């Protein structure tokens, strides 16, 4: 009985879709980890935007705000790819923390050079995750996810580039 009720509740969220159930679940799993990582990186970028200090304050403060906005801008599309393929996505800050692989930085003080290099590494980690999701999407014949990931990858590579150049000594 309890099992029936549970499967009815889940069925309510099963958007019609012709992708194979198992393969699309794997893509959704990858997208949900990505969503958690993107939100974690969004918050870390804002954290550094708020706490950056030093002679390049204005440049870094503005750069990190631009990047945070760009990162936040893809969250809805990631979650909705999961829903369009008949799966469920994240529901809370707790859910994000259980899925994220990008680490938070709660240090009291982080120097500006360390901020830039940590964010650069996190963005490159994101690029790797985008590649993995693209592979899963292609295996599942999920063309839309595979296509949309390219733009997200390009943006993350651009952020890593800006962070690298801004942190160069000369
Ligand atoms: Fe701000």
PDB file of C-alpha atoms and ligand atoms in Angstrom:
ATOM      1  CA  UNK A   1       0.000   0.000   0.000  1.00  0.00           C
ATOM      2  CA  UNK A   2       2.679   2.459   1.109  1.00  0.00           C
ATOM      3  CA  UNK A   3       4.696   1.551  -1.935  1.00  0.00           C
ATOM      4  CA  UNK A   4       1.731   2.299  -4.228  1.00  0.00           C
ATOM      5  CA  UNK A   5       1.271   5.726  -2.678  1.00  0.00           C
ATOM      6  CA  UNK A   6       4.965   6.448  -3.165  1.00  0.00           C
ATOM      7  CA  UNK A   7       4.958   5.443  -6.821  1.00  0.00           C
ATOM      8  CA  UNK A   8       1.829   7.550  -7.422  1.00  0.00           C
ATOM      9  CA  UNK A   9       3.541  10.572  -5.877  1.00  0.00           C
ATOM     10  CA  UNK A  10       6.607  10.047  -8.064  1.00  0.00           C
ATOM     11  CA  UNK A  11       4.417   9.494 -11.115  1.00  0.00           C
ATOM     12  CA  UNK A  12       2.944  12.962 -10.615  1.00  0.00           C
ATOM     13  CA  UNK A  13       6.334  14.412 -11.538  1.00  0.00           C
ATOM     14  CA  UNK A  14       7.090  12.056 -14.429  1.00  0.00           C
ATOM     15  CA  UNK A  15       7.024  14.445 -17.409  1.00  0.00           C
ATOM     16  CA  UNK A  16       6.315  12.511 -20.650  1.00  0.00           C
ATOM     17  CA  UNK A  17       9.586  11.903 -22.454  1.00  0.00           C
ATOM     18  CA  UNK A  18      10.850   9.282 -24.877  1.00  0.00           C
ATOM     19  CA  UNK A  19      14.415   9.089 -23.574  1.00  0.00           C
ATOM     20  CA  UNK A  20      15.321   5.721 -22.061  1.00  0.00           C
ATOM     21  CA  UNK A  21      14.562   5.852 -18.329  1.00  0.00           C
ATOM     22  CA  UNK A  22      17.898   4.545 -17.075  1.00  0.00           C
ATOM     23  CA  UNK A  23      20.076   6.653 -19.344  1.00  0.00           C
ATOM     24  CA  UNK A  24      18.078   9.812 -18.654  1.00  0.00           C
ATOM     25  CA  UNK A  25      18.324   9.156 -14.902  1.00  0.00           C
ATOM     26  CA  UNK A  26      22.094   9.104 -15.251  1.00  0.00           C
ATOM     27  CA  UNK A  27      22.057  12.418 -17.112  1.00  0.00           C
ATOM     28  CA  UNK A  28      19.753  13.870 -14.443  1.00  0.00           C
ATOM     29  CA  UNK A  29      22.097  12.638 -11.704  1.00  0.00           C
ATOM     30  CA  UNK A  30      24.996  14.380 -13.418  1.00  0.00           C
ATOM     31  CA  UNK A  31      22.956  17.558 -13.922  1.00  0.00           C
ATOM     32  CA  UNK A  32      21.899  17.631 -10.269  1.00  0.00           C
ATOM     33  CA  UNK A  33      25.538  17.437  -9.118  1.00  0.00           C
ATOM     34  CA  UNK A  34      26.326  20.164 -11.648  1.00  0.00           C
ATOM     35  CA  UNK A  35      23.497  22.323 -10.328  1.00  0.00           C
ATOM     36  CA  UNK A  36      24.799  21.954  -6.769  1.00  0.00           C
ATOM     37  CA  UNK A  37      28.342  22.794  -7.936  1.00  0.00           C
ATOM     38  CA  UNK A  38      27.191  25.798  -9.941  1.00  0.00           C
ATOM     39  CA  UNK A  39      25.278  27.185  -6.955  1.00  0.00           C
ATOM     40  CA  UNK A  40      28.238  26.496  -4.635  1.00  0.00           C
ATOM     41  CA  UNK A  41      30.532  28.308  -7.066  1.00  0.00           C
ATOM     42  CA  UNK A  42      28.027  31.158  -7.401  1.00  0.00           C
ATOM     43  CA  UNK A  43      28.052  31.639  -3.654  1.00  0.00           C
ATOM     44  CA  UNK A  44      31.833  31.348  -3.381  1.00  0.00           C
ATOM     45  CA  UNK A  45      32.264  33.930  -6.146  1.00  0.00           C
ATOM     46  CA  UNK A  46      29.907  36.280  -4.269  1.00  0.00           C
ATOM     47  CA  UNK A  47      31.717  35.516  -1.003  1.00  0.00           C
ATOM     48  CA  UNK A  48      34.989  36.624  -2.618  1.00  0.00           C
ATOM     49  CA  UNK A  49      33.272  39.619  -4.262  1.00  0.00           C
ATOM     50  CA  UNK A  50      32.160  40.717  -0.784  1.00  0.00           C
ATOM     51  CA  UNK A  51      35.424  39.976   1.033  1.00  0.00           C
ATOM     52  CA  UNK A  52      38.140  40.822  -1.493  1.00  0.00           C
ATOM     53  CA  UNK A  53      40.701  43.398  -0.350  1.00  0.00           C
ATOM     54  CA  UNK A  54      43.879  45.102  -1.519  1.00  0.00           C
ATOM     55  CA  UNK A  55      45.116  47.465  -4.239  1.00  0.00           C
ATOM     56  CA  UNK A  56      43.051  45.774  -7.013  1.00  0.00           C
ATOM     57  CA  UNK A  57      39.886  45.875  -4.963  1.00  0.00           C
ATOM     58  CA  UNK A  58      37.712  47.638  -7.520  1.00  0.00           C
ATOM     59  CA  UNK A  59      38.796  45.479 -10.485  1.00  0.00           C
ATOM     60  CA  UNK A  60      38.409  42.184  -8.647  1.00  0.00           C
ATOM     61  CA  UNK A  61      35.204  43.230  -6.906  1.00  0.00           C
ATOM     62  CA  UNK A  62      33.597  44.050 -10.268  1.00  0.00           C
ATOM     63  CA  UNK A  63      35.050  41.027 -12.106  1.00  0.00           C
ATOM     64  CA  UNK A  64      33.711  38.640  -9.473  1.00  0.00           C
ATOM     65  CA  UNK A  65      30.273  40.237  -9.588  1.00  0.00           C
ATOM     66  CA  UNK A  66      30.129  39.796 -13.384  1.00  0.00           C
ATOM     67  CA  UNK A  67      31.161  36.181 -13.002  1.00  0.00           C
ATOM     68  CA  UNK A  68      28.683  35.486 -10.203  1.00  0.00           C
ATOM     69  CA  UNK A  69      25.841  36.824 -12.341  1.00  0.00           C
ATOM     70  CA  UNK A  70      26.876  34.662 -15.278  1.00  0.00           C
ATOM     71  CA  UNK A  71      27.096  31.573 -13.055  1.00  0.00           C
ATOM     72  CA  UNK A  72      23.700  32.225 -11.466  1.00  0.00           C
ATOM     73  CA  UNK A  73      22.246  32.715 -14.948  1.00  0.00           C
ATOM     74  CA  UNK A  74      22.569  29.031 -15.884  1.00  0.00           C
ATOM     75  CA  UNK A  75      21.049  27.510 -12.733  1.00  0.00           C
ATOM     76  CA  UNK A  76      17.460  27.601 -13.981  1.00  0.00           C
ATOM     77  CA  UNK A  77      18.339  25.990 -17.311  1.00  0.00           C
ATOM     78  CA  UNK A  78      20.202  23.143 -15.580  1.00  0.00           C
ATOM     79  CA  UNK A  79      17.306  22.386 -13.226  1.00  0.00           C
ATOM     80  CA  UNK A  80      14.775  22.574 -16.047  1.00  0.00           C
ATOM     81  CA  UNK A  81      16.736  20.126 -18.243  1.00  0.00           C
ATOM     82  CA  UNK A  82      16.284  17.667 -15.370  1.00  0.00           C
ATOM     83  CA  UNK A  83      12.525  18.310 -15.199  1.00  0.00           C
ATOM     84  CA  UNK A  84      12.034  18.233 -18.974  1.00  0.00           C
ATOM     85  CA  UNK A  85      13.485  14.719 -19.015  1.00  0.00           C
ATOM     86  CA  UNK A  86      11.021  13.527 -16.376  1.00  0.00           C
ATOM     87  CA  UNK A  87      13.359  13.559 -13.394  1.00  0.00           C
ATOM     88  CA  UNK A  88      13.461  15.552 -10.158  1.00  0.00           C
ATOM     89  CA  UNK A  89      15.979  18.198  -9.192  1.00  0.00           C
ATOM     90  CA  UNK A  90      17.272  19.888  -6.036  1.00  0.00           C
ATOM     91  CA  UNK A  91      14.877  21.336  -3.475  1.00  0.00           C
ATOM     92  CA  UNK A  92      16.893  23.092  -0.774  1.00  0.00           C
ATOM     93  CA  UNK A  93      20.202  24.410   0.511  1.00  0.00           C
ATOM     94  CA  UNK A  94      20.548  21.069   2.330  1.00  0.00           C
ATOM     95  CA  UNK A  95      20.058  19.243  -0.968  1.00  0.00           C
ATOM     96  CA  UNK A  96      22.748  21.431  -2.550  1.00  0.00           C
ATOM     97  CA  UNK A  97      25.222  20.649   0.224  1.00  0.00           C
ATOM     98  CA  UNK A  98      24.572  16.914  -0.117  1.00  0.00           C
ATOM     99  CA  UNK A  99      25.273  17.011  -3.890  1.00  0.00           C
ATOM    100  CA  UNK A 100      28.080  19.574  -4.283  1.00  0.00           C
ATOM    101  CA  UNK A 101      31.635  18.461  -5.091  1.00  0.00           C
ATOM    102  CA  UNK A 102      33.092  21.995  -5.273  1.00  0.00           C
ATOM    103  CA  UNK A 103      34.259  22.858  -1.769  1.00  0.00           C
ATOM    104  CA  UNK A 104      33.052  25.894   0.188  1.00  0.00           C
ATOM    105  CA  UNK A 105      35.631  28.328   1.528  1.00  0.00           C
ATOM    106  CA  UNK A 106      34.625  29.579   4.974  1.00  0.00           C
ATOM    107  CA  UNK A 107      38.049  31.021   5.881  1.00  0.00           C
ATOM    108  CA  UNK A 108      38.041  34.305   7.778  1.00  0.00           C
ATOM    109  CA  UNK A 109      40.542  35.831   5.391  1.00  0.00           C
ATOM    110  CA  UNK A 110      41.612  34.819   1.887  1.00  0.00           C
ATOM    111  CA  UNK A 111      44.194  36.904   0.032  1.00  0.00           C
ATOM    112  CA  UNK A 112      43.165  38.209  -3.385  1.00  0.00           C
ATOM    113  CA  UNK A 113      45.645  36.031  -5.349  1.00  0.00           C
ATOM    114  CA  UNK A 114      44.385  32.905  -3.568  1.00  0.00           C
ATOM    115  CA  UNK A 115      40.792  33.902  -4.312  1.00  0.00           C
ATOM    116  CA  UNK A 116      41.484  34.165  -8.031  1.00  0.00           C
ATOM    117  CA  UNK A 117      43.407  30.903  -8.255  1.00  0.00           C
ATOM    118  CA  UNK A 118      40.834  28.968  -6.241  1.00  0.00           C
ATOM    119  CA  UNK A 119      38.006  30.231  -8.449  1.00  0.00           C
ATOM    120  CA  UNK A 120      40.037  29.444 -11.573  1.00  0.00           C
ATOM    121  CA  UNK A 121      40.507  25.841 -10.395  1.00  0.00           C
ATOM    122  CA  UNK A 122      36.821  25.542  -9.486  1.00  0.00           C
ATOM    123  CA  UNK A 123      35.777  26.787 -12.912  1.00  0.00           C
ATOM    124  CA  UNK A 124      38.106  24.285 -14.577  1.00  0.00           C
ATOM    125  CA  UNK A 125      36.606  21.538 -12.401  1.00  0.00           C
ATOM    126  CA  UNK A 126      33.213  22.660 -13.670  1.00  0.00           C
ATOM    127  CA  UNK A 127      34.471  22.329 -17.263  1.00  0.00           C
ATOM    128  CA  UNK A 128      35.385  18.718 -16.474  1.00  0.00           C
ATOM    129  CA  UNK A 129      31.907  18.074 -15.040  1.00  0.00           C
ATOM    130  CA  UNK A 130      30.301  19.634 -18.122  1.00  0.00           C
ATOM    131  CA  UNK A 131      32.321  17.218 -20.274  1.00  0.00           C
ATOM    132  CA  UNK A 132      31.149  14.263 -18.213  1.00  0.00           C
ATOM    133  CA  UNK A 133      27.512  15.341 -18.448  1.00  0.00           C
ATOM    134  CA  UNK A 134      27.880  15.803 -22.199  1.00  0.00           C
ATOM    135  CA  UNK A 135      29.163  12.230 -22.508  1.00  0.00           C
ATOM    136  CA  UNK A 136      26.227  10.912 -20.475  1.00  0.00           C
ATOM    137  CA  UNK A 137      23.796  13.016 -22.538  1.00  0.00           C
ATOM    138  CA  UNK A 138      25.171  11.688 -25.808  1.00  0.00           C
ATOM    139  CA  UNK A 139      24.959   8.110 -24.580  1.00  0.00           C
ATOM    140  CA  UNK A 140      21.308   8.799 -23.664  1.00  0.00           C
ATOM    141  CA  UNK A 141      20.599  10.486 -27.064  1.00  0.00           C
ATOM    142  CA  UNK A 142      19.653  13.586 -25.053  1.00  0.00           C
ATOM    143  CA  UNK A 143      20.605  16.079 -27.785  1.00  0.00           C
ATOM    144  CA  UNK A 144      19.237  19.136 -26.019  1.00  0.00           C
ATOM    145  CA  UNK A 145      21.355  18.620 -22.893  1.00  0.00           C
ATOM    146  CA  UNK A 146      24.400  17.776 -24.986  1.00  0.00           C
ATOM    147  CA  UNK A 147      23.970  20.986 -27.027  1.00  0.00           C
ATOM    148  CA  UNK A 148      23.261  23.382 -24.163  1.00  0.00           C
ATOM    149  CA  UNK A 149      26.298  22.157 -22.195  1.00  0.00           C
ATOM    150  CA  UNK A 150      28.604  23.624 -24.869  1.00  0.00           C
ATOM    151  CA  UNK A 151      27.623  27.208 -24.021  1.00  0.00           C
ATOM    152  CA  UNK A 152      28.047  26.552 -20.294  1.00  0.00           C
ATOM    153  CA  UNK A 153      31.504  25.096 -21.011  1.00  0.00           C
ATOM    154  CA  UNK A 154      32.522  28.127 -23.072  1.00  0.00           C
ATOM    155  CA  UNK A 155      31.448  30.480 -20.268  1.00  0.00           C
ATOM    156  CA  UNK A 156      33.372  28.529 -17.606  1.00  0.00           C
ATOM    157  CA  UNK A 157      36.491  28.482 -19.791  1.00  0.00           C
ATOM    158  CA  UNK A 158      36.150  32.231 -20.259  1.00  0.00           C
ATOM    159  CA  UNK A 159      35.873  32.766 -16.500  1.00  0.00           C
ATOM    160  CA  UNK A 160      38.977  30.612 -15.933  1.00  0.00           C
ATOM    161  CA  UNK A 161      40.828  32.677 -18.564  1.00  0.00           C
ATOM    162  CA  UNK A 162      39.889  36.019 -16.973  1.00  0.00           C
ATOM    163  CA  UNK A 163      40.828  34.730 -13.515  1.00  0.00           C
ATOM    164  CA  UNK A 164      44.167  33.457 -14.810  1.00  0.00           C
ATOM    165  CA  UNK A 165      45.049  36.698 -16.609  1.00  0.00           C
ATOM    166  CA  UNK A 166      43.934  38.892 -13.706  1.00  0.00           C
ATOM    167  CA  UNK A 167      46.181  36.931 -11.315  1.00  0.00           C
ATOM    168  CA  UNK A 168      49.333  37.144 -13.467  1.00  0.00           C
ATOM    169  CA  UNK A 169      52.214  38.963 -11.798  1.00  0.00           C
ATOM    170  CA  UNK A 170      53.455  40.596 -15.015  1.00  0.00           C
TER     171      UNK A 170
HETATM  172 FE1  LIG B   1      27.731  43.530  -4.973  1.00  0.00          FE
END
